Amino acid sequence: MEHDFEIGLKDVEKFNKLSNKAILSFLEDIGSYHSDSINFGLNDIINTHLSWVLLGWKVRVLKRPTYGDKFHIKTWAKNVEKFSTYRDFEVYNQNNELVIVATSKWVLVNTETGRITAIPEDVISKYRPEDKNVFPEEECEISKLIDPKKYISEINYKITRTQIDLNKHLHNLYYLDIAYEALPENIYENNLFDDFEIMYKKQIRLHETVKACYSFDENTHKVVIKSLDDKKIHAIIALK
């Protein structure tokens, strides 16, 4: 699947550069277009009773696009196993330079039971998985991020209506917003974070208040989003 996009005002942040949240939004869109094209998209859930759920992102910005730039995204499915699959992405600017690479991991959930289900063979064949990785072999899978347990600072954050997705949970893009809120001011203002990863663990619901804990470990800024009682980790975000 390939598609052209253009960077608008809502897609940029500091220095008029494409934001990481907008990057995820564009990648999410083209992944959805791919599913739509094989009749396994959002409008088909009413018949299939199956929905893709995201487990994690790994994104690397090689050259960050700017407001008004046009760009081209390619995406494909890969590494399909019984209960999970990966989707890779390449983003090219208007000069046909490769500017962003990313990978993501997904599971298939039965919308009637809420349980993860095996990926049917006919669904796999429709996606036509490719044997191609955007990251080197040693980096092509999304690694498990570890909670550092010792934090420099923390904040509380309450989820609002506008952040909730169709499944009545916090939409995956807003986890990055929470992480940015937890960063110290000087770290946030002076970095665009060209390498970042997100590992999703437990869903967050409407009006829930969570705790976002910041640490700096092995040259990486980490934010752990957890329940107020520390019993649940909802997500871990790593930024470089």
PDB file of N, CA and C in Angstrom, residues 40-83:
ATOM      1  N   PHE A  40     -11.192  -5.387   5.214  1.00  0.00           N
ATOM      2  CA  PHE A  40     -10.951  -5.821   6.594  1.00  0.00           C
ATOM      3  C   PHE A  40     -10.696  -4.600   7.472  1.00  0.00           C
ATOM      4  N   GLY A  41     -11.354  -3.493   7.113  1.00  0.00           N
ATOM      5  CA  GLY A  41     -11.131  -2.228   7.807  1.00  0.00           C
ATOM      6  C   GLY A  41     -12.209  -1.910   8.819  1.00  0.00           C
ATOM      7  N   LEU A  42     -12.250  -0.648   9.199  1.00  0.00           N
ATOM      8  CA  LEU A  42     -13.159  -0.182  10.242  1.00  0.00           C
ATOM      9  C   LEU A  42     -14.626  -0.462   9.907  1.00  0.00           C
ATOM     10  N   ASN A  43     -15.009  -0.202   8.669  1.00  0.00           N
ATOM     11  CA  ASN A  43     -16.406  -0.393   8.278  1.00  0.00           C
ATOM     12  C   ASN A  43     -16.803  -1.862   8.153  1.00  0.00           C
ATOM     13  N   ASP A  44     -15.797  -2.742   8.181  1.00  0.00           N
ATOM     14  CA  ASP A  44     -16.072  -4.172   8.026  1.00  0.00           C
ATOM     15  C   ASP A  44     -16.203  -4.902   9.364  1.00  0.00           C
ATOM     16  N   ILE A  45     -15.888  -4.212  10.465  1.00  0.00           N
ATOM     17  CA  ILE A  45     -15.919  -4.871  11.781  1.00  0.00           C
ATOM     18  C   ILE A  45     -17.310  -5.393  12.120  1.00  0.00           C
ATOM     19  N   ILE A  46     -18.335  -4.688  11.648  1.00  0.00           N
ATOM     20  CA  ILE A  46     -19.709  -5.118  11.931  1.00  0.00           C
ATOM     21  C   ILE A  46     -19.985  -6.518  11.373  1.00  0.00           C
ATOM     22  N   ASN A  47     -19.238  -6.906  10.337  1.00  0.00           N
ATOM     23  CA  ASN A  47     -19.410  -8.231   9.737  1.00  0.00           C
ATOM     24  C   ASN A  47     -18.363  -9.229  10.212  1.00  0.00           C
ATOM     25  N   THR A  48     -17.107  -8.765  10.365  1.00  0.00           N
ATOM     26  CA  THR A  48     -16.022  -9.682  10.739  1.00  0.00           C
ATOM     27  C   THR A  48     -15.957  -9.934  12.240  1.00  0.00           C
ATOM     28  N   HIS A  49     -16.408  -8.935  13.032  1.00  0.00           N
ATOM     29  CA  HIS A  49     -16.292  -8.976  14.496  1.00  0.00           C
ATOM     30  C   HIS A  49     -14.829  -9.116  14.932  1.00  0.00           C
ATOM     31  N   LEU A  50     -13.945  -8.586  14.106  1.00  0.00           N
ATOM     32  CA  LEU A  50     -12.511  -8.637  14.385  1.00  0.00           C
ATOM     33  C   LEU A  50     -11.909  -7.250  14.212  1.00  0.00           C
ATOM     34  N   SER A  51     -10.983  -6.894  15.099  1.00  0.00           N
ATOM     35  CA  SER A  51     -10.358  -5.568  15.049  1.00  0.00           C
ATOM     36  C   SER A  51      -8.884  -5.680  15.424  1.00  0.00           C
ATOM     37  N   TRP A  52      -8.048  -4.939  14.712  1.00  0.00           N
ATOM     38  CA  TRP A  52      -6.621  -4.913  15.028  1.00  0.00           C
ATOM     39  C   TRP A  52      -6.375  -4.032  16.251  1.00  0.00           C
ATOM     40  N   VAL A  53      -5.528  -4.513  17.161  1.00  0.00           N
ATOM     41  CA  VAL A  53      -5.146  -3.755  18.358  1.00  0.00           C
ATOM     42  C   VAL A  53      -3.622  -3.612  18.372  1.00  0.00           C
ATOM     43  N   LEU A  54      -3.180  -2.389  18.599  1.00  0.00           N
ATOM     44  CA  LEU A  54      -1.759  -2.056  18.542  1.00  0.00           C
ATOM     45  C   LEU A  54      -1.045  -2.393  19.847  1.00  0.00           C
ATOM     46  N   LEU A  55       0.115  -3.055  19.718  1.00  0.00           N
ATOM     47  CA  LEU A  55       0.939  -3.379  20.889  1.00  0.00           C
ATOM     48  C   LEU A  55       2.145  -2.459  21.040  1.00  0.00           C
ATOM     49  N   GLY A  56       2.624  -1.896  19.933  1.00  0.00           N
ATOM     50  CA  GLY A  56       3.806  -1.048  20.075  1.00  0.00           C
ATOM     51  C   GLY A  56       4.257  -0.402  18.782  1.00  0.00           C
ATOM     52  N   TRP A  57       5.042   0.678  18.952  1.00  0.00           N
ATOM     53  CA  TRP A  57       5.660   1.421  17.846  1.00  0.00           C
ATOM     54  C   TRP A  57       7.169   1.500  18.045  1.00  0.00           C
ATOM     55  N   LYS A  58       7.874   1.525  16.947  1.00  0.00           N
ATOM     56  CA  LYS A  58       9.286   1.942  16.937  1.00  0.00           C
ATOM     57  C   LYS A  58       9.468   2.837  15.718  1.00  0.00           C
ATOM     58  N   VAL A  59       9.918   4.075  15.949  1.00  0.00           N
ATOM     59  CA  VAL A  59      10.005   5.073  14.871  1.00  0.00           C
ATOM     60  C   VAL A  59      11.387   5.720  14.888  1.00  0.00           C
ATOM     61  N   ARG A  60      11.940   5.906  13.690  1.00  0.00           N
ATOM     62  CA  ARG A  60      13.221   6.618  13.555  1.00  0.00           C
ATOM     63  C   ARG A  60      13.084   7.669  12.465  1.00  0.00           C
ATOM     64  N   VAL A  61      13.362   8.927  12.837  1.00  0.00           N
ATOM     65  CA  VAL A  61      13.301  10.038  11.890  1.00  0.00           C
ATOM     66  C   VAL A  61      14.719  10.302  11.380  1.00  0.00           C
ATOM     67  N   LEU A  62      14.907  10.157  10.083  1.00  0.00           N
ATOM     68  CA  LEU A  62      16.212  10.363   9.464  1.00  0.00           C
ATOM     69  C   LEU A  62      16.403  11.810   9.034  1.00  0.00           C
ATOM     70  N   LYS A  63      15.321  12.421   8.593  1.00  0.00           N
ATOM     71  CA  LYS A  63      15.325  13.827   8.177  1.00  0.00           C
ATOM     72  C   LYS A  63      13.907  14.334   8.354  1.00  0.00           C
ATOM     73  N   ARG A  64      13.707  15.249   9.288  1.00  0.00           N
ATOM     74  CA  ARG A  64      12.342  15.608   9.678  1.00  0.00           C
ATOM     75  C   ARG A  64      11.707  16.585   8.692  1.00  0.00           C
ATOM     76  N   PRO A  65      10.551  16.212   8.115  1.00  0.00           N
ATOM     77  CA  PRO A  65       9.845  17.104   7.183  1.00  0.00           C
ATOM     78  C   PRO A  65       9.327  18.362   7.887  1.00  0.00           C
ATOM     79  N   THR A  66       8.977  19.360   7.079  1.00  0.00           N
ATOM     80  CA  THR A  66       8.559  20.679   7.553  1.00  0.00           C
ATOM     81  C   THR A  66       7.154  21.003   7.026  1.00  0.00           C
ATOM     82  N   TYR A  67       6.507  21.966   7.674  1.00  0.00           N
ATOM     83  CA  TYR A  67       5.171  22.413   7.271  1.00  0.00           C
ATOM     84  C   TYR A  67       5.101  22.668   5.762  1.00  0.00           C
ATOM     85  N   GLY A  68       4.063  22.130   5.133  1.00  0.00           N
ATOM     86  CA  GLY A  68       3.851  22.320   3.703  1.00  0.00           C
ATOM     87  C   GLY A  68       4.482  21.267   2.823  1.00  0.00           C
ATOM     88  N   ASP A  69       5.376  20.466   3.391  1.00  0.00           N
ATOM     89  CA  ASP A  69       6.027  19.414   2.598  1.00  0.00           C
ATOM     90  C   ASP A  69       5.010  18.347   2.193  1.00  0.00           C
ATOM     91  N   LYS A  70       5.212  17.810   1.014  1.00  0.00           N
ATOM     92  CA  LYS A  70       4.464  16.647   0.564  1.00  0.00           C
ATOM     93  C   LYS A  70       5.352  15.417   0.764  1.00  0.00           C
ATOM     94  N   PHE A  71       4.729  14.294   1.066  1.00  0.00           N
ATOM     95  CA  PHE A  71       5.523  13.079   1.239  1.00  0.00           C
ATOM     96  C   PHE A  71       4.715  11.851   0.868  1.00  0.00           C
ATOM     97  N   HIS A  72       5.427  10.743   0.706  1.00  0.00           N
ATOM     98  CA  HIS A  72       4.851   9.494   0.201  1.00  0.00           C
ATOM     99  C   HIS A  72       5.169   8.382   1.192  1.00  0.00           C
ATOM    100  N   ILE A  73       4.144   7.632   1.594  1.00  0.00           N
ATOM    101  CA  ILE A  73       4.348   6.554   2.566  1.00  0.00           C
ATOM    102  C   ILE A  73       4.073   5.204   1.917  1.00  0.00           C
ATOM    103  N   LYS A  74       4.971   4.254   2.174  1.00  0.00           N
ATOM    104  CA  LYS A  74       4.777   2.864   1.769  1.00  0.00           C
ATOM    105  C   LYS A  74       4.634   2.012   3.034  1.00  0.00           C
ATOM    106  N   THR A  75       3.734   1.036   2.988  1.00  0.00           N
ATOM    107  CA  THR A  75       3.573   0.156   4.144  1.00  0.00           C
ATOM    108  C   THR A  75       3.262  -1.260   3.690  1.00  0.00           C
ATOM    109  N   TRP A  76       3.631  -2.226   4.526  1.00  0.00           N
ATOM    110  CA  TRP A  76       3.360  -3.633   4.215  1.00  0.00           C
ATOM    111  C   TRP A  76       3.327  -4.442   5.518  1.00  0.00           C
ATOM    112  N   ALA A  77       2.601  -5.552   5.441  1.00  0.00           N
ATOM    113  CA  ALA A  77       2.557  -6.491   6.566  1.00  0.00           C
ATOM    114  C   ALA A  77       3.760  -7.427   6.475  1.00  0.00           C
ATOM    115  N   LYS A  78       4.187  -7.941   7.637  1.00  0.00           N
ATOM    116  CA  LYS A  78       5.330  -8.855   7.658  1.00  0.00           C
ATOM    117  C   LYS A  78       5.303  -9.662   8.961  1.00  0.00           C
ATOM    118  N   ASN A  79       6.165 -10.668   9.037  1.00  0.00           N
ATOM    119  CA  ASN A  79       6.361 -11.454  10.264  1.00  0.00           C
ATOM    120  C   ASN A  79       5.044 -11.892  10.902  1.00  0.00           C
ATOM    121  N   VAL A  80       4.180 -12.483  10.098  1.00  0.00           N
ATOM    122  CA  VAL A  80       2.894 -12.931  10.622  1.00  0.00           C
ATOM    123  C   VAL A  80       3.067 -14.233  11.393  1.00  0.00           C
ATOM    124  N   GLU A  81       2.669 -14.213  12.663  1.00  0.00           N
ATOM    125  CA  GLU A  81       2.668 -15.412  13.483  1.00  0.00           C
ATOM    126  C   GLU A  81       1.219 -15.754  13.815  1.00  0.00           C
ATOM    127  N   LYS A  82       1.003 -16.753  14.633  1.00  0.00           N
ATOM    128  CA  LYS A  82      -0.361 -17.202  14.904  1.00  0.00           C
ATOM    129  C   LYS A  82      -1.199 -16.103  15.542  1.00  0.00           C
ATOM    130  N   PHE A  83      -0.594 -15.371  16.503  1.00  0.00           N
ATOM    131  CA  PHE A  83      -1.377 -14.394  17.261  1.00  0.00           C
ATOM    132  C   PHE A  83      -0.895 -12.950  17.104  1.00  0.00           C
TER     133      PHE A  83
END
